[in-house]
CSV table of C-alpha atoms in Angstrom, one decimal:
chain,number,residue,atom,x,y,z
A,1,MET,CA,0.0,0.0,0.0
A,2,LYS,CA,1.3,3.4,-1.0
A,3,THR,CA,2.0,6.0,1.7
A,4,LYS,CA,-0.6,8.5,0.3
A,5,GLU,CA,-3.3,5.9,0.2
A,6,PHE,CA,-2.4,4.7,3.7
A,7,ILE,CA,-2.6,8.3,5.1
A,8,ARG,CA,-5.9,8.9,3.2
A,9,LEU,CA,-7.4,5.8,4.7
A,10,LEU,CA,-6.3,6.8,8.2
A,11,GLU,CA,-7.8,10.3,7.7
A,12,LYS,CA,-11.2,8.7,6.7
A,13,ILE,CA,-11.1,6.3,9.6
A,14,GLY,CA,-10.6,9.3,11.9
A,15,ARG,CA,-13.8,10.7,10.5
A,16,GLY,CA,-15.6,7.4,11.2
A,17,ASP,CA,-15.6,6.0,7.6
A,18,MET,CA,-16.1,2.2,8.0
A,19,ARG,CA,-15.3,1.5,4.4
A,20,ALA,CA,-11.9,3.0,4.8
A,21,MET,CA,-11.4,0.7,7.8
A,22,GLU,CA,-12.3,-2.2,5.7
A,23,LYS,CA,-9.9,-1.2,2.9
A,24,LEU,CA,-7.1,-0.7,5.5
A,25,TYR,CA,-7.9,-4.1,6.9
A,26,ASP,CA,-7.8,-5.7,3.5
A,27,GLY,CA,-4.6,-3.9,2.6
A,28,CYS,CA,-2.5,-4.6,5.7
A,29,PHE,CA,-4.0,-7.1,8.2
A,30,SER,CA,-2.2,-10.1,6.7
A,31,HIS,CA,1.1,-8.2,6.9
A,32,ILE,CA,0.4,-7.4,10.5
A,33,PHE,CA,-0.7,-11.0,11.2
A,34,TYR,CA,2.4,-12.6,9.7
A,35,SER,CA,4.7,-10.1,11.4
A,36,ALA,CA,3.2,-11.1,14.7
A,37,TYR,CA,3.2,-14.8,13.9
A,38,ILE,CA,6.9,-14.8,13.3
A,39,VAL,CA,7.4,-13.7,16.9
A,40,VAL,CA,4.7,-15.6,18.8
A,41,ARG,CA,4.6,-18.8,16.7
A,42,ASN,CA,1.0,-19.4,17.5
A,43,ARG,CA,-1.9,-18.6,15.0
A,44,GLN,CA,-4.5,-17.7,17.6
A,45,ASP,CA,-2.1,-15.5,19.6
A,46,ALA,CA,-0.8,-13.9,16.4
A,47,TYR,CA,-4.4,-13.1,15.4
A,48,ASP,CA,-5.1,-11.5,18.8
A,49,VAL,CA,-2.0,-9.4,18.5
A,50,ALA,CA,-2.7,-8.5,14.9
A,51,MET,CA,-6.2,-7.3,15.9
A,52,GLN,CA,-4.9,-5.3,18.8
A,53,VAL,CA,-2.3,-3.7,16.4
A,54,PHE,CA,-5.0,-3.0,13.8
A,55,LEU,CA,-7.2,-1.3,16.3
A,56,LYS,CA,-4.3,0.8,17.5
A,57,LEU,CA,-3.5,1.7,14.0
A,58,CYS,CA,-7.0,2.9,13.4
A,59,ASN,CA,-6.7,5.2,16.4
A,60,TYR,CA,-3.1,6.2,15.5
A,61,PRO,CA,-2.1,8.6,18.2
A,62,SER,CA,0.7,10.4,16.4
A,63,ASP,CA,0.8,12.7,13.4
A,64,ILE,CA,-0.3,10.5,10.4
A,65,TYR,CA,1.3,12.9,8.0
A,66,SER,CA,4.8,12.0,9.4
A,67,ILE,CA,4.4,8.4,8.2
A,68,ARG,CA,6.9,7.7,5.5
A,69,ASN,CA,6.9,3.9,5.4
A,70,PRO,CA,3.5,2.3,6.1
A,71,GLU,CA,4.7,-1.3,5.8
A,72,GLY,CA,7.6,-0.6,8.1
A,73,LEU,CA,5.3,1.1,10.6
A,74,VAL,CA,2.8,-1.8,10.7
A,75,CYS,CA,5.6,-4.4,10.9
A,76,ALA,CA,7.3,-2.6,13.8
A,77,MET,CA,4.0,-2.1,15.6
A,78,ALA,CA,3.2,-5.9,15.1
A,79,LYS,CA,6.6,-7.1,16.3
A,80,ASN,CA,6.6,-4.8,19.3
A,81,ALA,CA,3.1,-5.8,20.3
A,82,ALA,CA,4.0,-9.5,19.9
A,83,LYS,CA,7.0,-9.1,22.1
A,84,ASP,CA,4.8,-7.3,24.7
A,85,PHE,CA,2.4,-10.1,24.4
A,86,LEU,CA,5.1,-12.7,25.1
A,87,ARG,CA,6.3,-10.7,28.1
A,88,SER,CA,2.8,-10.5,29.5
A,89,GLN,CA,2.4,-14.3,29.2
A,90,LYS,CA,5.6,-14.8,31.2
A,91,ARG,CA,6.1,-18.0,29.3
A,92,SER,CA,9.5,-17.4,27.9
A,93,VAL,CA,12.8,-19.1,28.4
A,94,SER,CA,16.3,-17.8,27.7
A,95,LEU,CA,18.1,-19.7,25.0
A,96,LEU,CA,21.6,-19.0,26.1
A,97,PRO,CA,23.0,-16.4,28.5
A,98,GLY,CA,22.7,-12.9,27.0
A,99,HIS,CA,20.3,-13.9,24.2
A,100,GLU,CA,16.7,-13.0,23.6
A,101,CYS,CA,13.8,-14.8,25.2
A,102,ILE,CA,11.3,-16.8,23.1
A,103,GLN,CA,7.9,-18.2,23.8
A,104,ALA,CA,7.7,-21.8,25.1
A,105,SER,CA,5.7,-24.2,23.1
A,106,ASP,CA,2.0,-25.0,23.7
A,107,ASP,CA,2.4,-28.7,22.8
A,108,GLY,CA,3.9,-29.9,26.0
A,109,LEU,CA,7.6,-29.8,24.8
A,110,PHE,CA,9.2,-26.6,26.2
A,111,MET,CA,12.3,-24.9,24.8
A,112,ALA,CA,14.0,-25.7,28.1
A,113,ASP,CA,13.4,-29.4,27.5
A,114,ILE,CA,15.0,-29.2,24.1
A,115,LEU,CA,18.0,-27.2,25.3
A,116,ASP,CA,18.6,-29.6,28.2
A,117,CYS,CA,19.1,-32.5,25.8
A,118,LEU,CA,21.6,-30.5,23.7
A,119,ASP,CA,25.3,-29.9,24.4
A,120,GLU,CA,26.6,-26.3,24.2
A,121,ARG,CA,27.7,-26.5,20.5
A,122,GLU,CA,24.3,-28.0,19.6
A,123,GLN,CA,22.5,-25.2,21.4
A,124,ILE,CA,24.4,-22.7,19.4
A,125,ILE,CA,23.6,-24.5,16.1
A,126,PHE,CA,20.0,-24.8,17.1
A,127,GLU,CA,19.7,-21.1,18.0
A,128,HIS,CA,21.3,-19.8,14.9
A,129,ARG,CA,19.8,-22.3,12.4
A,130,VAL,CA,16.3,-22.8,13.8
A,131,ILE,CA,15.6,-19.6,15.7
A,132,ARG,CA,17.5,-17.0,13.7
A,133,GLY,CA,17.2,-18.8,10.4
A,134,GLU,CA,20.9,-18.5,9.4
A,135,THR,CA,22.4,-20.7,6.8
A,136,PHE,CA,24.6,-23.7,7.6
A,137,SER,CA,27.6,-21.8,6.1
A,138,ALA,CA,27.0,-18.8,8.4
A,139,VAL,CA,26.7,-21.0,11.4
A,140,ALA,CA,29.8,-22.9,10.4
A,141,GLU,CA,31.8,-19.7,10.0
A,142,LEU,CA,30.6,-18.6,13.5
A,143,LEU,CA,31.8,-21.8,15.0
A,144,GLY,CA,35.0,-22.1,12.9
A,145,VAL,CA,34.0,-25.5,11.5
A,146,SER,CA,32.9,-26.8,8.1
A,147,ALA,CA,29.3,-26.5,6.9
A,148,VAL,CA,29.3,-30.3,6.6
A,149,THR,CA,30.0,-30.6,10.3
A,150,VAL,CA,27.2,-28.2,11.1
A,151,LYS,CA,24.8,-30.2,8.9
A,152,ARG,CA,25.8,-33.4,10.7
A,153,LYS,CA,25.3,-31.9,14.1
A,154,TYR,CA,21.9,-30.5,12.9
A,155,LYS,CA,20.8,-34.0,11.9
A,156,THR,CA,21.8,-35.1,15.4
A,157,ILE,CA,19.8,-32.3,17.0
A,158,LYS,CA,16.7,-33.3,14.9
A,159,VAL,CA,17.0,-36.9,16.1
A,160,LYS,CA,17.3,-35.8,19.8
A,161,ILE,CA,14.2,-33.6,19.4
A,162,LYS,CA,12.2,-36.4,17.8
A,163,ASN,CA,13.2,-38.6,20.7
A,164,LEU,CA,11.9,-36.0,23.1
A,165,TYR,CA,8.6,-35.9,21.3
A,166,SER,CA,8.3,-39.7,21.4
A,167,LYS,CA,9.0,-39.7,25.1
A,168,GLY,CA,6.2,-37.2,25.7
A,169,ASP,CA,3.5,-39.4,24.1
């Protein structure tokens, strides 16, 4: 959505135009939802966060004419709201000392359980490959080993996690 159209819709929403709200919803709700989903990793929670962000956007408290990047704005609003949501749930565990917290899983297998079964190097690989989405080559460079070694360790990690799931049944 272009900046001028975005601002025009916010102006109309400020005057009570429900059609403008519908157009704004159609234009950016999915973007808000997926930005929240990346953080909370739960569809229902992401929907709740996205709805909260959308309503906040409709009542945008700042000067709407200062908006330069609507997509960046809604993405930042969604990610911040999702992080606030996770903090409010108090269901987070630290990956490694000094690293960000993430939400624990709802399926009975918590991040702490996964990390407990992994050695230190496997934890680093897990964090950088699974959580941060880095390539095997980038993780290998970080650890000072070959990409093949990281791939082999990653396969071992997957087996350990599968074993954890089978123990939980």
